[in-house]
């Protein structure tokens, strides 16, 4: 039982978006929408400012009138980030809201862009749109309005793209820097995009936690191997039971939660890789029982052991 039950934001004007989803022989996610799931009656309408910043504040002690508590908020969001996204990009509205972000200690974003089916490469237009969104969220988190019980140096932004999205972002940022230097005829190696301080000299903590499929994850250049899946060789219909749906989302949320609550990068990555693996081991989402928690602890210890032995390993993916 959750200490704070989830809050559902209902709408009588929209249908729940539905997709058919499957994984090909390389465990790459494939999906198609059902009916008008991504039209105005589905995601395109539902994802416009739902949940709103007010909804999120109401879900914490900050939104209550009883004065009880001063929760430090970790805000994690899966955001449509390409050009012409469903909901017109309004699913990112809470992360751009000044009253909410003034209370946020850590923000975590999974930018969602879809690579070309044939090439596996994200288009330049989608990459540029994702870069713009990430930059806006960063500016919002590290802006200058008065903070509410959140020290400037405590704030953290985690960006958790999958490998194709990450590679596209890195490539396009490098291209933008080259073009800017050419225009300015500036040979200085310093670049504002690489500065980890704001205009007032305060440190900006921004981390990229890349979901790298069956290879595990990469955080700021350091590789973290996956945990080995524990699944029966076959289930009743003769197929191996591995369902990676949601493993990457679980990884990103777990990594951000661990970092926001005091874990260092290595500990957070080991736990997050373990959470992703446990999700893969279940037909659906794991039952969050003590048995599942014990399995996560076991898997995290295995990942840590692989790092100590220098073993990249192979196992559960975090797509």
Coordinates of C-alpha atoms in Angstrom, one line a residue:
X1 CA 0.0 0.0 0.0
X2 CA 1.4 3.4 -1.0
X3 CA 1.8 5.9 1.8
X4 CA 0.2 8.5 -0.5
X5 CA -2.4 6.9 -2.8
X6 CA -2.2 8.0 -6.5
X7 CA -4.4 10.8 -7.6
X8 CA -6.1 10.3 -10.9
X9 CA -7.1 13.3 -13.0
X10 CA -10.3 12.3 -14.8
X11 CA -11.9 13.6 -18.0
X12 CA -15.3 12.8 -19.4
X13 CA -14.4 14.2 -22.7
X14 CA -11.6 11.9 -23.7
X15 CA -11.0 8.2 -24.2
X16 CA -8.0 6.4 -22.7
X17 CA -5.2 6.2 -25.3
X18 CA -4.7 2.5 -26.3
X19 CA -1.9 1.0 -28.3
X20 CA -0.9 -2.4 -29.6
X21 CA 2.6 -3.0 -28.5
X22 CA 5.1 -5.8 -29.1
X23 CA 8.8 -6.4 -29.2
X24 CA 10.6 -7.8 -32.3
X25 CA 13.3 -10.4 -32.2
X26 CA 15.9 -7.8 -31.2
X27 CA 13.6 -6.7 -28.3
X28 CA 13.0 -3.4 -30.0
X29 CA 9.6 -1.9 -29.0
X30 CA 7.1 -1.7 -31.9
X31 CA 3.6 -0.3 -31.5
X32 CA 0.6 1.1 -33.3
X33 CA -2.2 3.3 -32.0
X34 CA -5.7 1.9 -31.8
X35 CA -8.4 4.0 -33.4
X36 CA -8.1 7.7 -32.5
X37 CA -6.0 7.1 -29.4
X38 CA -3.6 9.9 -30.4
X39 CA -6.1 12.3 -31.8
X40 CA -8.1 15.1 -30.1
X41 CA -10.3 12.6 -28.3
X42 CA -7.3 10.7 -26.9
X43 CA -3.8 11.6 -26.1
X44 CA -3.7 14.9 -28.0
X45 CA -6.5 16.2 -25.7
X46 CA -5.6 14.3 -22.5
X47 CA -2.0 15.4 -22.4
X48 CA -2.7 19.1 -22.6
X49 CA -1.8 20.2 -19.1
X50 CA -2.9 16.9 -17.4
X51 CA -1.8 16.7 -14.7
X52 CA -1.5 20.4 -14.1
X53 CA 0.9 22.1 -11.8
X54 CA -2.0 22.7 -9.4
X55 CA -2.8 18.9 -9.5
X56 CA 0.7 18.1 -8.5
X57 CA 0.8 20.7 -5.7
X58 CA -2.4 19.3 -4.4
X59 CA -0.9 15.9 -4.2
X60 CA 1.8 17.1 -1.8
X61 CA 1.8 18.9 1.5
X62 CA 2.6 22.1 -0.4
X63 CA -1.0 22.2 -1.7
X64 CA -2.7 21.6 1.6
X65 CA -4.1 24.3 3.9
X66 CA -3.3 22.6 7.1
X67 CA 0.4 23.7 7.0
X68 CA 1.5 20.1 7.5
X69 CA 4.9 19.4 6.2
X70 CA 7.1 20.9 3.6
X71 CA 7.6 18.0 1.1
X72 CA 10.6 18.3 -1.1
X73 CA 9.3 17.4 -4.5
X74 CA 10.9 15.0 -7.1
X75 CA 9.1 15.6 -10.4
X76 CA 9.5 12.8 -12.9
X77 CA 7.9 13.0 -16.3
X78 CA 7.8 11.0 -19.6
X79 CA 7.5 13.7 -22.2
X80 CA 6.6 13.6 -25.9
X81 CA 9.6 15.6 -27.2
X82 CA 9.7 15.4 -31.0
X83 CA 8.2 17.9 -33.4
X84 CA 4.4 18.1 -33.5
X85 CA 4.0 16.0 -30.3
X86 CA 0.7 14.7 -29.0
X87 CA -0.9 17.3 -26.7
X88 CA 1.2 20.0 -28.5
X89 CA 3.8 19.7 -25.8
X90 CA 1.5 20.7 -23.0
X91 CA 2.4 17.5 -21.0
X92 CA 5.6 19.5 -20.1
X93 CA 3.7 22.4 -18.7
X94 CA 4.1 21.5 -15.0
X95 CA 7.9 21.5 -15.4
X96 CA 7.7 25.0 -16.7
X97 CA 5.5 26.3 -13.9
X98 CA 7.3 28.8 -11.6
X99 CA 5.2 28.1 -8.5
X100 CA 5.7 24.4 -8.8
X101 CA 9.4 24.4 -9.8
X102 CA 10.2 26.7 -6.9
X103 CA 9.5 23.7 -4.7
X104 CA 11.2 21.0 -6.7
X105 CA 14.5 19.6 -5.5
X106 CA 15.0 17.2 -8.4
X107 CA 13.4 17.0 -11.8
X108 CA 13.7 14.0 -14.1
X109 CA 12.7 13.9 -17.7
X110 CA 12.4 11.0 -20.2
X111 CA 12.3 12.6 -23.6
X112 CA 10.4 10.5 -26.0
X113 CA 11.3 10.6 -29.7
X114 CA 10.8 7.8 -32.2
X115 CA 13.7 6.8 -34.5
X116 CA 13.1 5.9 -38.1
X117 CA 11.8 2.3 -38.4
X118 CA 14.3 1.4 -41.1
X119 CA 17.4 3.2 -40.0
X120 CA 16.9 3.4 -36.2
X121 CA 18.1 7.0 -36.3
X122 CA 16.2 10.0 -34.8
X123 CA 15.6 12.8 -37.3
X124 CA 17.3 16.1 -36.9
X125 CA 14.0 17.9 -36.5
X126 CA 12.9 15.6 -33.7
X127 CA 16.3 15.9 -32.0
X128 CA 16.2 19.7 -32.2
X129 CA 12.7 19.7 -30.7
X130 CA 13.9 17.4 -27.8
X131 CA 16.9 19.7 -27.2
X132 CA 14.7 22.7 -27.0
X133 CA 12.4 21.0 -24.5
X134 CA 15.3 19.8 -22.3
X135 CA 16.8 23.3 -22.3
X136 CA 13.5 24.8 -21.3
X137 CA 13.1 22.4 -18.4
X138 CA 16.7 23.1 -17.2
X139 CA 16.1 26.8 -17.4
X140 CA 12.9 26.4 -15.4
X141 CA 14.5 24.3 -12.6
X142 CA 17.6 26.6 -12.2
X143 CA 15.7 29.9 -12.6
X144 CA 15.9 32.7 -10.1
X145 CA 12.5 32.9 -8.4
X146 CA 12.7 32.6 -4.6
X147 CA 13.2 28.9 -3.6
X148 CA 11.0 27.4 -0.9
X149 CA 13.2 25.4 1.4
X150 CA 15.3 24.1 -1.5
X151 CA 18.9 25.1 -1.4
X152 CA 20.3 26.2 -4.8
X153 CA 23.1 23.6 -4.7
X154 CA 20.6 20.8 -3.9
X155 CA 18.8 21.0 -7.2
X156 CA 19.3 18.2 -9.7
X157 CA 18.1 17.6 -13.2
X158 CA 18.2 14.0 -14.6
X159 CA 17.7 13.5 -18.4
X160 CA 17.0 9.8 -19.2
X161 CA 16.8 9.2 -22.9
X162 CA 17.1 5.9 -24.6
X163 CA 20.2 5.3 -26.7
X164 CA 18.9 6.5 -30.1
X165 CA 17.5 9.7 -28.5
X166 CA 20.7 10.3 -26.6
X167 CA 22.9 9.8 -29.7
X168 CA 20.8 12.2 -31.7
X169 CA 20.9 14.9 -28.9
X170 CA 24.7 14.6 -28.6
X171 CA 25.2 14.8 -32.4
X172 CA 22.9 17.8 -32.9
X173 CA 24.3 19.7 -29.9
X174 CA 27.8 19.2 -31.3
X175 CA 26.6 20.4 -34.7
X176 CA 25.0 23.5 -33.2
X177 CA 28.3 24.3 -31.4
X178 CA 30.3 24.0 -34.6
X179 CA 28.0 26.2 -36.5
X180 CA 28.0 28.9 -33.7
X181 CA 31.8 28.9 -33.6
X182 CA 32.0 29.2 -37.3
X183 CA 29.6 32.2 -37.3
X184 CA 31.5 33.9 -34.5
X185 CA 34.9 32.9 -35.8
X186 CA 35.7 32.0 -32.2
X187 CA 38.5 29.5 -31.6
X188 CA 38.0 29.5 -27.8
X189 CA 37.4 25.9 -26.5
X190 CA 35.0 27.2 -23.8
X191 CA 31.4 26.7 -24.6
X192 CA 28.4 28.1 -22.7
X193 CA 26.4 24.9 -23.3
X194 CA 29.1 22.9 -21.3
X195 CA 29.2 25.3 -18.3
X196 CA 27.8 23.7 -15.2
X197 CA 27.2 27.0 -13.4
X198 CA 24.5 29.7 -13.9
X199 CA 25.1 33.4 -14.4
X200 CA 25.3 33.8 -10.6
X201 CA 28.0 31.1 -10.2
X202 CA 25.7 28.5 -8.7
X203 CA 26.4 24.9 -9.6
X204 CA 23.9 23.2 -11.9
X205 CA 23.7 19.5 -11.4
X206 CA 22.6 17.9 -14.7
X207 CA 23.0 14.2 -15.3
X208 CA 22.3 12.1 -18.3
X209 CA 21.2 8.5 -17.4
X210 CA 21.0 6.7 -20.7
X211 CA 18.8 3.7 -21.1
X212 CA 20.9 1.3 -23.2
X213 CA 18.7 -1.8 -23.6
X214 CA 20.4 -5.2 -23.0
X215 CA 23.7 -3.4 -22.3
X216 CA 22.3 -1.8 -19.1
X217 CA 22.8 1.9 -18.7
X218 CA 25.3 4.7 -19.1
X219 CA 25.5 7.7 -16.7
X220 CA 27.7 10.6 -17.6
X221 CA 30.0 8.3 -19.6
X222 CA 30.2 5.5 -17.0
X223 CA 28.7 2.2 -18.0
X224 CA 26.6 0.1 -15.6
X225 CA 26.0 -3.5 -16.7
X226 CA 22.5 -5.2 -16.5
X227 CA 21.4 -7.7 -14.0
X228 CA 20.9 -11.3 -15.1
X229 CA 17.2 -12.1 -15.6
X230 CA 15.8 -15.0 -13.6
X231 CA 13.0 -16.5 -15.7
X232 CA 11.9 -20.0 -16.6
X233 CA 13.2 -21.3 -19.9
X234 CA 9.7 -21.7 -21.1
X235 CA 6.2 -20.9 -20.0
X236 CA 3.0 -22.8 -20.8
X237 CA 2.9 -21.9 -24.5
X238 CA 6.6 -22.7 -25.1
X239 CA 7.8 -19.1 -25.2
X240 CA 10.4 -17.6 -23.0
X241 CA 8.9 -15.2 -20.5
X242 CA 10.6 -11.8 -20.9
X243 CA 8.6 -8.7 -21.2
X244 CA 10.7 -5.5 -21.3
X245 CA 7.7 -3.2 -21.6
X246 CA 8.1 -0.4 -19.0
X247 CA 11.6 -1.5 -17.9
X248 CA 13.2 1.8 -19.2
X249 CA 10.5 3.9 -17.5
X250 CA 11.0 2.0 -14.3
X251 CA 14.8 2.5 -14.6
X252 CA 14.5 6.2 -15.1
X253 CA 12.1 6.7 -12.2
X254 CA 14.2 4.6 -9.9
X255 CA 17.4 6.3 -10.8
X256 CA 16.0 9.8 -10.2
X257 CA 14.3 8.8 -6.9
X258 CA 17.6 7.3 -5.6
X259 CA 19.6 10.4 -6.6
X260 CA 17.1 12.8 -5.1
X261 CA 17.1 10.9 -1.8
X262 CA 20.9 10.8 -1.3
X263 CA 22.3 7.9 -3.3
X264 CA 25.5 8.5 -5.3
X265 CA 25.6 7.9 -9.0
X266 CA 26.9 4.3 -8.8
X267 CA 24.4 3.2 -6.1
X268 CA 21.5 4.8 -8.0
X269 CA 22.5 3.2 -11.3
X270 CA 22.9 -0.3 -9.7
X271 CA 19.5 -0.1 -8.1
X272 CA 17.8 1.4 -11.2
X273 CA 19.3 -1.4 -13.4
X274 CA 18.0 -3.9 -10.9
X275 CA 14.5 -2.4 -11.0
X276 CA 14.5 -2.5 -14.8
X277 CA 15.5 -6.2 -14.8
X278 CA 12.8 -7.1 -12.3
X279 CA 10.2 -5.5 -14.5
X280 CA 11.5 -7.6 -17.4
X281 CA 11.0 -10.8 -15.4
X282 CA 7.3 -10.3 -15.1
X283 CA 4.5 -10.7 -17.6
X284 CA 3.1 -7.4 -16.4
X285 CA 4.3 -4.9 -13.8
X286 CA 5.8 -6.6 -10.7
X287 CA 3.7 -7.0 -7.6
X288 CA 5.5 -4.6 -5.2
X289 CA 5.8 -7.1 -2.4
X290 CA 8.7 -7.7 0.0
X291 CA 9.7 -10.6 -2.3
X292 CA 10.0 -8.2 -5.2
X293 CA 12.0 -5.8 -3.1
X294 CA 14.3 -8.6 -2.0
X295 CA 14.8 -9.5 -5.7
X296 CA 15.7 -5.9 -6.5
X297 CA 18.3 -5.9 -3.7
X298 CA 19.7 -9.2 -5.0
X299 CA 19.9 -7.8 -8.6
X300 CA 21.5 -4.6 -7.5
X301 CA 24.2 -6.5 -5.6
X302 CA 24.9 -8.5 -8.8
X303 CA 25.3 -5.3 -10.9
X304 CA 27.7 -3.9 -8.3
X305 CA 29.7 -7.2 -8.3
X306 CA 29.9 -7.1 -12.1
X307 CA 31.3 -3.5 -11.9
X308 CA 33.9 -4.6 -9.3
X309 CA 35.0 -7.5 -11.6
X310 CA 35.0 -5.3 -14.7
X311 CA 32.3 -7.5 -16.3
X312 CA 29.9 -5.8 -18.8
X313 CA 27.7 -8.9 -18.6
X314 CA 24.4 -9.4 -20.4
X315 CA 20.9 -9.6 -19.0
X316 CA 17.9 -7.4 -18.4
X317 CA 17.5 -4.4 -20.6
X318 CA 16.5 -0.9 -19.7
X319 CA 15.0 0.4 -23.0

